[in-house]
Structure formats: C-alpha cells, structure tokens
Amino acid sequence: MVPYEFYLAAYRGGSISAQDWPTAEREACATLARYKRLYTVTAPSDIVDAESMAVCAMAEALVFNAQAEAGQGAVSSASIGSVSTSYAGASGVDMSAKAQAKRVYNACALYLDIYRGCG
C-alpha cells in the first residue's frame, strides 16, 4: 500500500484528490500484482522506492483514462459564481482498451524494469 502522503511528498503528485486516492491506488496495486504474475518485474537499484513510485504513476494513468472516458480532460474553465466547471475534451486521445492499457504499462515501466520475454 502506498499512502497518499507519499504520493504528495515523494512522488510530488497532485492530480488525484485524497478522496480518489484509495480507489486509484488499489487499482494500480492490482495491476502491478498482475504484471508480477505475468512478467519478470524488478526494481532498478538507482531508483529509491521504485515500486511505490510506479504505483503512483500508474494511479495517475488510471485516473487519466477514467476522466478521458467520461469526457473530462483537464479543466479548461471554472467559475465561482453558481459553480461551473468545464473540461477540455479528450479529442485526439486514443481511448481504446489497448491504448489505455499501454498508458498504464508505460507509467509502470518508468520506474520498474519489466521483462516480457521468455527464457
């Protein structure tokens, strides 16, 4: 388990709220556990807390995928009076299942070595 405080302080994340963190972190940990069952996953010696960093990166990718699927990209405009928020659409972003899985895998591969070959 990766605490939200690690996400904020060590990873220096900020795109996932404290309320959304438990769900995103759980999904990222489950995905990493699946990678470990299927592939050889090792942490490089030069990255401190590589597995926790990978979970944070994967959580952000998972949240991005969910927001883009829901039509919520980055906030494009916000109003205070009568509380209105507009999101930039995910135009130009490939949202196929394969592309979503690739984003999460690539986020993991930033911090962990994943050997997918045989032998």
PDB file of C-alpha atoms in Angstrom:
ATOM      1  CA  MET A   1       0.000   0.000   0.000  1.00  0.00           C
ATOM      2  CA  VAL A   2       1.205   3.459  -0.892  1.00  0.00           C
ATOM      3  CA  PRO A   3      -0.019   6.237   1.422  1.00  0.00           C
ATOM      4  CA  TYR A   4      -1.442   9.429  -0.043  1.00  0.00           C
ATOM      5  CA  GLU A   5       1.255  11.387   1.793  1.00  0.00           C
ATOM      6  CA  PHE A   6       3.902   9.515  -0.247  1.00  0.00           C
ATOM      7  CA  TYR A   7       2.047  10.425  -3.439  1.00  0.00           C
ATOM      8  CA  LEU A   8       2.097  14.106  -2.466  1.00  0.00           C
ATOM      9  CA  ALA A   9       5.562  14.407  -0.885  1.00  0.00           C
ATOM     10  CA  ALA A  10       7.866  11.888  -2.571  1.00  0.00           C
ATOM     11  CA  TYR A  11       6.190  11.417  -5.960  1.00  0.00           C
ATOM     12  CA  ARG A  12       5.070  15.066  -5.951  1.00  0.00           C
ATOM     13  CA  GLY A  13       1.718  14.216  -7.479  1.00  0.00           C
ATOM     14  CA  GLY A  14      -1.261  16.465  -7.386  1.00  0.00           C
ATOM     15  CA  SER A  15      -3.765  15.330  -9.984  1.00  0.00           C
ATOM     16  CA  ILE A  16      -5.503  12.807  -7.698  1.00  0.00           C
ATOM     17  CA  SER A  17      -7.544  14.018  -4.743  1.00  0.00           C
ATOM     18  CA  ALA A  18      -7.285  12.442  -1.295  1.00  0.00           C
ATOM     19  CA  GLN A  19     -10.840  11.168  -1.788  1.00  0.00           C
ATOM     20  CA  ASP A  20      -9.985   9.420  -5.085  1.00  0.00           C
ATOM     21  CA  TRP A  21      -6.585   8.092  -3.966  1.00  0.00           C
ATOM     22  CA  PRO A  22      -7.708   4.834  -2.262  1.00  0.00           C
ATOM     23  CA  THR A  23      -9.511   3.629  -5.385  1.00  0.00           C
ATOM     24  CA  ALA A  24      -6.758   4.665  -7.792  1.00  0.00           C
ATOM     25  CA  GLU A  25      -4.030   3.206  -5.561  1.00  0.00           C
ATOM     26  CA  ARG A  26      -5.920  -0.091  -5.168  1.00  0.00           C
ATOM     27  CA  GLU A  27      -6.357  -0.435  -8.945  1.00  0.00           C
ATOM     28  CA  ALA A  28      -2.705   0.433  -9.578  1.00  0.00           C
ATOM     29  CA  CYS A  29      -1.523  -2.112  -6.981  1.00  0.00           C
ATOM     30  CA  ALA A  30      -3.778  -4.786  -8.502  1.00  0.00           C
ATOM     31  CA  THR A  31      -2.426  -4.048 -11.968  1.00  0.00           C
ATOM     32  CA  LEU A  32       1.171  -4.203 -10.708  1.00  0.00           C
ATOM     33  CA  ALA A  33       0.431  -7.534  -8.993  1.00  0.00           C
ATOM     34  CA  ARG A  34      -0.914  -8.820 -12.322  1.00  0.00           C
ATOM     35  CA  TYR A  35       2.265  -7.700 -14.098  1.00  0.00           C
ATOM     36  CA  LYS A  36       4.313  -9.549 -11.488  1.00  0.00           C
ATOM     37  CA  ARG A  37       2.328 -12.738 -12.149  1.00  0.00           C
ATOM     38  CA  LEU A  38       2.757 -12.465 -15.918  1.00  0.00           C
ATOM     39  CA  TYR A  39       6.231 -10.944 -16.301  1.00  0.00           C
ATOM     40  CA  THR A  40       9.522 -10.568 -14.503  1.00  0.00           C
ATOM     41  CA  VAL A  41       9.323  -7.212 -12.712  1.00  0.00           C
ATOM     42  CA  THR A  42      12.375  -5.813 -10.938  1.00  0.00           C
ATOM     43  CA  ALA A  43      13.222  -2.508  -9.341  1.00  0.00           C
ATOM     44  CA  PRO A  44      16.399  -0.797 -10.576  1.00  0.00           C
ATOM     45  CA  SER A  45      18.899  -0.178  -7.801  1.00  0.00           C
ATOM     46  CA  ASP A  46      19.253   3.511  -8.669  1.00  0.00           C
ATOM     47  CA  ILE A  47      15.594   4.422  -8.013  1.00  0.00           C
ATOM     48  CA  VAL A  48      14.556   4.806  -4.378  1.00  0.00           C
ATOM     49  CA  ASP A  49      11.059   3.450  -3.653  1.00  0.00           C
ATOM     50  CA  ALA A  50      10.702   2.397  -7.283  1.00  0.00           C
ATOM     51  CA  GLU A  51       7.648   0.222  -6.694  1.00  0.00           C
ATOM     52  CA  SER A  52       5.794   2.961  -4.806  1.00  0.00           C
ATOM     53  CA  MET A  53       6.726   5.486  -7.497  1.00  0.00           C
ATOM     54  CA  ALA A  54       5.399   3.085 -10.149  1.00  0.00           C
ATOM     55  CA  VAL A  55       2.111   2.699  -8.262  1.00  0.00           C
ATOM     56  CA  CYS A  56       1.738   6.494  -8.152  1.00  0.00           C
ATOM     57  CA  ALA A  57       2.438   6.848 -11.879  1.00  0.00           C
ATOM     58  CA  MET A  58       0.045   4.018 -12.708  1.00  0.00           C
ATOM     59  CA  ALA A  59      -2.660   5.539 -10.492  1.00  0.00           C
ATOM     60  CA  GLU A  60      -2.364   8.825 -12.384  1.00  0.00           C
ATOM     61  CA  ALA A  61      -2.614   6.984 -15.706  1.00  0.00           C
ATOM     62  CA  LEU A  62      -5.691   5.103 -14.499  1.00  0.00           C
ATOM     63  CA  VAL A  63      -7.354   8.329 -13.340  1.00  0.00           C
ATOM     64  CA  PHE A  64      -6.495   9.998 -16.665  1.00  0.00           C
ATOM     65  CA  ASN A  65      -8.083   7.072 -18.524  1.00  0.00           C
ATOM     66  CA  ALA A  66     -11.240   7.268 -16.408  1.00  0.00           C
ATOM     67  CA  GLN A  67     -11.554  11.034 -16.805  1.00  0.00           C
ATOM     68  CA  ALA A  68     -10.944  10.926 -20.550  1.00  0.00           C
ATOM     69  CA  GLU A  69     -13.518   8.159 -20.971  1.00  0.00           C
ATOM     70  CA  ALA A  70     -16.024  10.254 -19.050  1.00  0.00           C
ATOM     71  CA  GLY A  71     -15.266  13.209 -21.317  1.00  0.00           C
ATOM     72  CA  GLN A  72     -13.346  15.051 -18.641  1.00  0.00           C
ATOM     73  CA  GLY A  73      -9.932  16.193 -19.688  1.00  0.00           C
ATOM     74  CA  ALA A  74      -8.065  18.979 -17.998  1.00  0.00           C
ATOM     75  CA  VAL A  75     -10.118  21.813 -16.572  1.00  0.00           C
ATOM     76  CA  SER A  76     -10.492  24.363 -19.352  1.00  0.00           C
ATOM     77  CA  SER A  77     -12.573  26.901 -17.418  1.00  0.00           C
ATOM     78  CA  ALA A  78     -14.099  27.335 -13.983  1.00  0.00           C
ATOM     79  CA  SER A  79     -16.433  29.879 -12.409  1.00  0.00           C
ATOM     80  CA  ILE A  80     -17.013  30.615  -8.774  1.00  0.00           C
ATOM     81  CA  GLY A  81     -20.462  32.225  -9.074  1.00  0.00           C
ATOM     82  CA  SER A  82     -23.039  29.429  -9.424  1.00  0.00           C
ATOM     83  CA  VAL A  83     -20.143  26.912  -9.502  1.00  0.00           C
ATOM     84  CA  SER A  84     -19.457  25.902 -13.089  1.00  0.00           C
ATOM     85  CA  THR A  85     -16.564  23.798 -14.376  1.00  0.00           C
ATOM     86  CA  SER A  86     -15.743  22.940 -17.980  1.00  0.00           C
ATOM     87  CA  TYR A  87     -13.348  20.231 -19.044  1.00  0.00           C
ATOM     88  CA  ALA A  88     -11.297  20.017 -22.202  1.00  0.00           C
ATOM     89  CA  GLY A  89     -12.433  17.058 -24.219  1.00  0.00           C
ATOM     90  CA  ALA A  90     -10.214  14.112 -24.889  1.00  0.00           C
ATOM     91  CA  SER A  91     -10.119  14.864 -28.592  1.00  0.00           C
ATOM     92  CA  GLY A  92      -7.129  13.343 -30.262  1.00  0.00           C
ATOM     93  CA  VAL A  93      -6.530  10.902 -27.399  1.00  0.00           C
ATOM     94  CA  ASP A  94      -6.797   7.218 -28.273  1.00  0.00           C
ATOM     95  CA  MET A  95      -9.210   5.714 -25.741  1.00  0.00           C
ATOM     96  CA  SER A  96      -9.217   2.146 -26.999  1.00  0.00           C
ATOM     97  CA  ALA A  97      -8.696  -0.525 -24.357  1.00  0.00           C
ATOM     98  CA  LYS A  98      -5.288  -1.273 -25.838  1.00  0.00           C
ATOM     99  CA  ALA A  99      -4.192   2.378 -25.640  1.00  0.00           C
ATOM    100  CA  GLN A 100      -5.426   2.675 -22.052  1.00  0.00           C
ATOM    101  CA  ALA A 101      -3.536  -0.460 -21.033  1.00  0.00           C
ATOM    102  CA  LYS A 102      -0.421   0.831 -22.786  1.00  0.00           C
ATOM    103  CA  ARG A 103      -0.568   4.130 -20.850  1.00  0.00           C
ATOM    104  CA  VAL A 104      -0.678   2.252 -17.544  1.00  0.00           C
ATOM    105  CA  TYR A 105       2.105  -0.151 -18.603  1.00  0.00           C
ATOM    106  CA  ASN A 106       4.321   2.726 -19.749  1.00  0.00           C
ATOM    107  CA  ALA A 107       3.743   4.551 -16.457  1.00  0.00           C
ATOM    108  CA  CYS A 108       4.897   1.443 -14.601  1.00  0.00           C
ATOM    109  CA  ALA A 109       7.898   0.998 -16.874  1.00  0.00           C
ATOM    110  CA  LEU A 110       9.150   4.478 -15.953  1.00  0.00           C
ATOM    111  CA  TYR A 111      10.174   3.134 -12.543  1.00  0.00           C
ATOM    112  CA  LEU A 112      10.331  -0.667 -12.842  1.00  0.00           C
ATOM    113  CA  ASP A 113      12.045  -2.988 -15.309  1.00  0.00           C
ATOM    114  CA  ILE A 114       9.521  -5.343 -16.895  1.00  0.00           C
ATOM    115  CA  TYR A 115      10.877  -8.309 -18.785  1.00  0.00           C
ATOM    116  CA  ARG A 116       8.231  -9.701 -21.136  1.00  0.00           C
ATOM    117  CA  GLY A 117      10.348 -12.247 -22.988  1.00  0.00           C
ATOM    118  CA  CYS A 118      10.864 -15.910 -22.353  1.00  0.00           C
ATOM    119  CA  GLY A 119      13.852 -17.748 -21.022  1.00  0.00           C
TER     120      GLY A 119
END
